[in-house]
mmCIF file of C-alpha atoms in Angstrom:
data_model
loop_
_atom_site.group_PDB
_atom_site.id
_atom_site.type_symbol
_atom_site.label_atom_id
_atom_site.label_comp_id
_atom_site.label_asym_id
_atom_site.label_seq_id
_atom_site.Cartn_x
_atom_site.Cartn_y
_atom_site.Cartn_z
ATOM 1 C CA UNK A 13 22.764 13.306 -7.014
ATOM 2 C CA UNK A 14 19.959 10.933 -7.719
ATOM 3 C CA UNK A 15 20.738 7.730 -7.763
ATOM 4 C CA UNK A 16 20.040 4.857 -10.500
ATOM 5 C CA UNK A 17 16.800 3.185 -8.604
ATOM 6 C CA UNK A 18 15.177 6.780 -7.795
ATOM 7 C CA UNK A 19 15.944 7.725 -11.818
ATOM 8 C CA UNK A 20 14.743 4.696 -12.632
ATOM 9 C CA UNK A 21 11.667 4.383 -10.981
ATOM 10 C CA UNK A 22 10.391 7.725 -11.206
ATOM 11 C CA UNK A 23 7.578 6.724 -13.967
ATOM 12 C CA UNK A 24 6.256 4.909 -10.863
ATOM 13 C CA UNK A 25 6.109 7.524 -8.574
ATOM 14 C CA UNK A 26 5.012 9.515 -11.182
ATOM 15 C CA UNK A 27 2.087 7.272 -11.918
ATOM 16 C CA UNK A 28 1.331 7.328 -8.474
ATOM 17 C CA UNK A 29 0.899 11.282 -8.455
ATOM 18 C CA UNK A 30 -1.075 10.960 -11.423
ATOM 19 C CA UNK A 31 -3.795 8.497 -10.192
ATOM 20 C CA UNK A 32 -3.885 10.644 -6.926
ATOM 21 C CA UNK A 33 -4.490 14.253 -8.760
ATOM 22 C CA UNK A 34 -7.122 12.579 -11.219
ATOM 23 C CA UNK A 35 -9.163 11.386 -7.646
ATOM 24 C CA UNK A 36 -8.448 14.678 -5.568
ATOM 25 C CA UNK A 37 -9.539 16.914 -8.598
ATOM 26 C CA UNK A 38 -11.842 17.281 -11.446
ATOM 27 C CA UNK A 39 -9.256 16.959 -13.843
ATOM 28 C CA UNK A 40 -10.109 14.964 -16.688
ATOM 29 C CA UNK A 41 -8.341 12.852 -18.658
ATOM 30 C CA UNK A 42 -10.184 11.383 -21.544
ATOM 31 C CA UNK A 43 -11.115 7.637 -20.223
ATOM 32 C CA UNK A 44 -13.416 8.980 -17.835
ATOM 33 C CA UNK A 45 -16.936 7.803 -20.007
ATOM 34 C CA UNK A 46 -14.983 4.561 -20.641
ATOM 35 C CA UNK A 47 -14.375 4.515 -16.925
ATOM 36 C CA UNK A 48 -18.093 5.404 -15.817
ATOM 37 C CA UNK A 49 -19.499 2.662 -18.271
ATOM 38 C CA UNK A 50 -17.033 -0.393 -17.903
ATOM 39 C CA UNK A 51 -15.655 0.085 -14.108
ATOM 40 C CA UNK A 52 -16.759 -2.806 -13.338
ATOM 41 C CA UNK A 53 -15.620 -5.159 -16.307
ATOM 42 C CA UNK A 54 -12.282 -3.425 -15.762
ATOM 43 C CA UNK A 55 -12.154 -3.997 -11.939
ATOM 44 C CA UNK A 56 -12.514 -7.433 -12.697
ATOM 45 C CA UNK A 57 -10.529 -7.395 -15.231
ATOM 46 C CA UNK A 58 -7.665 -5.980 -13.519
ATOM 47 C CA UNK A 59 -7.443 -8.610 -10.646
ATOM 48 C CA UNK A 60 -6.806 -11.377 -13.775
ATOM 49 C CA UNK A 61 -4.108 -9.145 -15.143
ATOM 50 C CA UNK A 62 -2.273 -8.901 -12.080
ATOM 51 C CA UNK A 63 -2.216 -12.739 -11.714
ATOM 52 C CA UNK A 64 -0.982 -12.709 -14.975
ATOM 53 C CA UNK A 65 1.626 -10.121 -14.909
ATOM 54 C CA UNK A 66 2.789 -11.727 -11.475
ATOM 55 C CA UNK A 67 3.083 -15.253 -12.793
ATOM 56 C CA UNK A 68 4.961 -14.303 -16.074
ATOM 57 C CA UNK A 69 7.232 -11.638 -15.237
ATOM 58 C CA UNK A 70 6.971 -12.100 -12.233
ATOM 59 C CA UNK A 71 9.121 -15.110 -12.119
ATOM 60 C CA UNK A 72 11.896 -13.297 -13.480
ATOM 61 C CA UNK A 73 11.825 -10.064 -11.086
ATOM 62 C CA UNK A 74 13.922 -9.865 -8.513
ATOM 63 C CA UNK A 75 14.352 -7.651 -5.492
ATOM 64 C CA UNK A 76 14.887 -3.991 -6.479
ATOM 65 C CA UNK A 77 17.456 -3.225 -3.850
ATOM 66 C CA UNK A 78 19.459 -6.813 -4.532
ATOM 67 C CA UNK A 79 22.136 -6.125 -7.453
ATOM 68 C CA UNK A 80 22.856 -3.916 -10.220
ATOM 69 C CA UNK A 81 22.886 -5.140 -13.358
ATOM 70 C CA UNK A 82 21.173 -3.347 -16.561
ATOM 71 C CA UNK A 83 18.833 -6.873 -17.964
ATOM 72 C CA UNK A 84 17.819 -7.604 -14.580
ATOM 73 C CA UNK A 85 16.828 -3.754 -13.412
ATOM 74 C CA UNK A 86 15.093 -3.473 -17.204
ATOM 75 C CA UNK A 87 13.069 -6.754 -15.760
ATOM 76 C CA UNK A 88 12.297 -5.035 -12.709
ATOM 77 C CA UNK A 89 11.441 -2.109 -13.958
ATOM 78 C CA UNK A 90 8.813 -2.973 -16.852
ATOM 79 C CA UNK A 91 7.394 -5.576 -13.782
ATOM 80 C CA UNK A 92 6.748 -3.190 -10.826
ATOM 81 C CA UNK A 93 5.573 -0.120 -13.291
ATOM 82 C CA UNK A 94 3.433 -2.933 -15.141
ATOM 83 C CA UNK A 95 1.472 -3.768 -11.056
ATOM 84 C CA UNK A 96 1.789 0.277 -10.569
ATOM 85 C CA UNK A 97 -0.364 0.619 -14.088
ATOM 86 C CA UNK A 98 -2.599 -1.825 -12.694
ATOM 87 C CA UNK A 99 -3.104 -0.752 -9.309
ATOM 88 C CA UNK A 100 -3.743 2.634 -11.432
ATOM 89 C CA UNK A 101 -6.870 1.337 -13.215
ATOM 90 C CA UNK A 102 -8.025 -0.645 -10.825
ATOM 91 C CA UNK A 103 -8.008 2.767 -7.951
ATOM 92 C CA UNK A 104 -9.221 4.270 -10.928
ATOM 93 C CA UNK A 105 -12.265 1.925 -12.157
ATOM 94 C CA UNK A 106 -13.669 1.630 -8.386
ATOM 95 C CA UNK A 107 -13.792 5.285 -8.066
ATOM 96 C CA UNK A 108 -16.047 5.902 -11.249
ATOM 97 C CA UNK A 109 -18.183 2.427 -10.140
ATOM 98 C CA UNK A 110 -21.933 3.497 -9.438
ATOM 99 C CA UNK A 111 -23.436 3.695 -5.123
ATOM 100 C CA UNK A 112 -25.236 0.993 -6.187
ATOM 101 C CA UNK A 113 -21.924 -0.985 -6.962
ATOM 102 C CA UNK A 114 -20.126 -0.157 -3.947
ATOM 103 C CA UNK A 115 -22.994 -0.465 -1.501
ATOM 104 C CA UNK A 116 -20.836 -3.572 -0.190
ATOM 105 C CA UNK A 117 -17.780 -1.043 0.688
ATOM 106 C CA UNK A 118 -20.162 1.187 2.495
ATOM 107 C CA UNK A 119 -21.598 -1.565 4.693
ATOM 108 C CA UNK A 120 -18.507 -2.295 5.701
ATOM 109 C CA UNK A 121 -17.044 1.128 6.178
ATOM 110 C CA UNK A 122 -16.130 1.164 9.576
ATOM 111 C CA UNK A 123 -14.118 -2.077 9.376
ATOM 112 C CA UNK A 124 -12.402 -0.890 6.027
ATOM 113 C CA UNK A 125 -11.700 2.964 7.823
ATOM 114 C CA UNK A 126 -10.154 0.479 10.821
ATOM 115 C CA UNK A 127 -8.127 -1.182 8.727
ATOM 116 C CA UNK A 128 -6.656 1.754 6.686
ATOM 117 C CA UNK A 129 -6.494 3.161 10.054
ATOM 118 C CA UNK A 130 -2.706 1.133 9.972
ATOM 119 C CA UNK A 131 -1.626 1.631 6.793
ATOM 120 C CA UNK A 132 1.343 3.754 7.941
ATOM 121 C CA UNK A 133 2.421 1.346 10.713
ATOM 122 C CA UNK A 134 2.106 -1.434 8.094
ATOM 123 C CA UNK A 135 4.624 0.492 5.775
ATOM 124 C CA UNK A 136 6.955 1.322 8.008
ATOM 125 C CA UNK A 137 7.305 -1.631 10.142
ATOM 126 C CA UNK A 138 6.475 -4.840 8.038
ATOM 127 C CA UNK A 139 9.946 -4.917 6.466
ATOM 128 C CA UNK A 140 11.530 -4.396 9.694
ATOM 129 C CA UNK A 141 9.106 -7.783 11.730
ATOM 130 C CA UNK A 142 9.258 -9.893 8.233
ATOM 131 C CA UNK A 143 13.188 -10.131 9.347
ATOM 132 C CA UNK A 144 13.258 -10.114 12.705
ATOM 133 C CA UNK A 145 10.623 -13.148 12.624
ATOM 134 C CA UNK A 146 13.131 -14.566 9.963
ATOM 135 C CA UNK A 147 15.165 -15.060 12.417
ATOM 136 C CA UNK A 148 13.610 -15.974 15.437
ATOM 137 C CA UNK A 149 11.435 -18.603 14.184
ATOM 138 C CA UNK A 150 13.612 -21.816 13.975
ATOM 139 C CA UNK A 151 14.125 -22.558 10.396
ATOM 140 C CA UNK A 152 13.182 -26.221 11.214
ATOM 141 C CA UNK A 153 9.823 -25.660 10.457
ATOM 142 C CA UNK A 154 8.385 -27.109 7.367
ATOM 143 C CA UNK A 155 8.771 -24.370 4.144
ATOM 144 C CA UNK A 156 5.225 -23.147 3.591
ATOM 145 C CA UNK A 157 4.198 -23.369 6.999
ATOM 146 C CA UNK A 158 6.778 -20.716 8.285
ATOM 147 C CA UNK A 159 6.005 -18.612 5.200
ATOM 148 C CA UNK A 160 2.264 -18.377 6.590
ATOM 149 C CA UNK A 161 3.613 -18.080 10.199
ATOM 150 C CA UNK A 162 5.988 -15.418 9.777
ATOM 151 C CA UNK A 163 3.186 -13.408 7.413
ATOM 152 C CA UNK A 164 0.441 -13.681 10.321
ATOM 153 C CA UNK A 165 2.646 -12.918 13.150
ATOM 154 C CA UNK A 166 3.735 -9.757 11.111
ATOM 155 C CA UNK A 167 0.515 -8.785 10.557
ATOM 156 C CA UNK A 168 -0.674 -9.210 14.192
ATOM 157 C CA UNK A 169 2.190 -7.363 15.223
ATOM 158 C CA UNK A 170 2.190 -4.519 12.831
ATOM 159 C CA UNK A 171 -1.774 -4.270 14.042
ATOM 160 C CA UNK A 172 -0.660 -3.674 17.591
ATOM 161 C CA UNK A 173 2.175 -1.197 17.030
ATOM 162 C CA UNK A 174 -0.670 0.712 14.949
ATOM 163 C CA UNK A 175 -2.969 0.022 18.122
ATOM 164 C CA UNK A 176 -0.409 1.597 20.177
ATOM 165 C CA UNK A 177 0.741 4.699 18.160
ATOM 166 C CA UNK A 178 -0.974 5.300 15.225
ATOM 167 C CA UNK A 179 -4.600 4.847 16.209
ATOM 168 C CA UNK A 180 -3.367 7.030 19.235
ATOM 169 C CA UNK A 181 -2.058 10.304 17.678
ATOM 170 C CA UNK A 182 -4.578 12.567 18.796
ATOM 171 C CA UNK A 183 -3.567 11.750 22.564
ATOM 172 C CA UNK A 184 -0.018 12.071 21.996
ATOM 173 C CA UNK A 185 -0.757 15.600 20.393
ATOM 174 C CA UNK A 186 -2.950 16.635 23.133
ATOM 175 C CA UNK A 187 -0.386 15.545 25.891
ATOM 176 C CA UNK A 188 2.560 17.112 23.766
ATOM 177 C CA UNK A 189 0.635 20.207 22.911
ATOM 178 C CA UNK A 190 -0.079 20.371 26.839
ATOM 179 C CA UNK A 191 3.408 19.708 27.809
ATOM 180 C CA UNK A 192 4.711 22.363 25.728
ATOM 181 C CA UNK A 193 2.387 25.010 26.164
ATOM 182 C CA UNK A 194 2.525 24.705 30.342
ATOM 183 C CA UNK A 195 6.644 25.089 29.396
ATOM 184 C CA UNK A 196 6.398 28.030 27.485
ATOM 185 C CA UNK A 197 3.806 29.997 29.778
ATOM 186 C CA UNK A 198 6.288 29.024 32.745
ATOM 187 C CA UNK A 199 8.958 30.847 30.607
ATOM 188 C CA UNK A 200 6.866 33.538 29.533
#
């Protein structure tokens, strides 16, 4: 029933759940004083990891959804649980960093609660505009330069659908929950 990708990258998923339960509770895990006193150093250090990990093995991943073969899913596998380790420590080192640390992120709430304001939008529907602009833009144009123009009209776009819908789900629920409850007093 489950297939070979889901099997395969359940660690990552399971990493995932794991770096979520250690932020929603009080659980703890045994890094946390290493956490509290280098969060910082480790942030940091993170971001030059990642850099690394994406320009070594990185060169040798390849889609996971591509091909099966058993060298090149090994590949893939060690590479995207190797970024899901990092992302890991690096959620993990800003959320033991001190106020005085993060007083940057909290002058710049609002913008930051805007942006993750469209996270869902960007999830579902970047895959679905990255092709679509594949193919509209004329593949005439230089390399690099469609790269960058596909990647910004994407983004634009995926901000307006979450402009449209996302941002807006508290007036679809009131108009819904209207709809339907002047329906079922009319049958009532």
């Amino acid at each position: 029933i489950v297939g070979p990708f889901v099997a395969m990258y359940f660690p990552l998923w399971y990493l995932g759940c794991l770096t979520y339960d250690k932020l929603s509770t009080s659980k703890e895990y045994g890094v946390d004083k290493f956490f509290a006193k280098y969060s910082f150093y480790i942030f940091l250090a993170t971001i030059f990891v990642y850099f690394f990990v994406r320009h070594t093995i990185g060169k040798h991943a390849s889609n996971m959804y591509s091909s099966w073969s058993l060298a090149s899913n090994l590949v893939n596998f060690l590479y995207f649980l190797l970024l899901g380790l990092i992302a890991s420590v690096n959620i993990l080192a800003v959320s033991h960093m001190s106020n005085k640390r993060l007083d940057i992120l909290f002058r710049y709430e609002k913008y930051i609660r805007w942006l993750a304001g469209s996270t869902f939008t960007l999830y579902l529907m970047h895959q679905p505009l990255l092709v679509v602009m594949k193919y509209i833009l004329p593949s005439e144009v230089l390399y690099m330069n469609r790269g960058v123009l596909i990647f910004v009209l994407t983004i634009f776009f995926v901000f307006i659908l979450a402009e449209l819908g996302e941002r807006r789900k508290s007036l679809f629920f009131r108009f819904f929950e209207k709809s339907f409850s002047d329906r079922i007093n009319k049958i009532r």
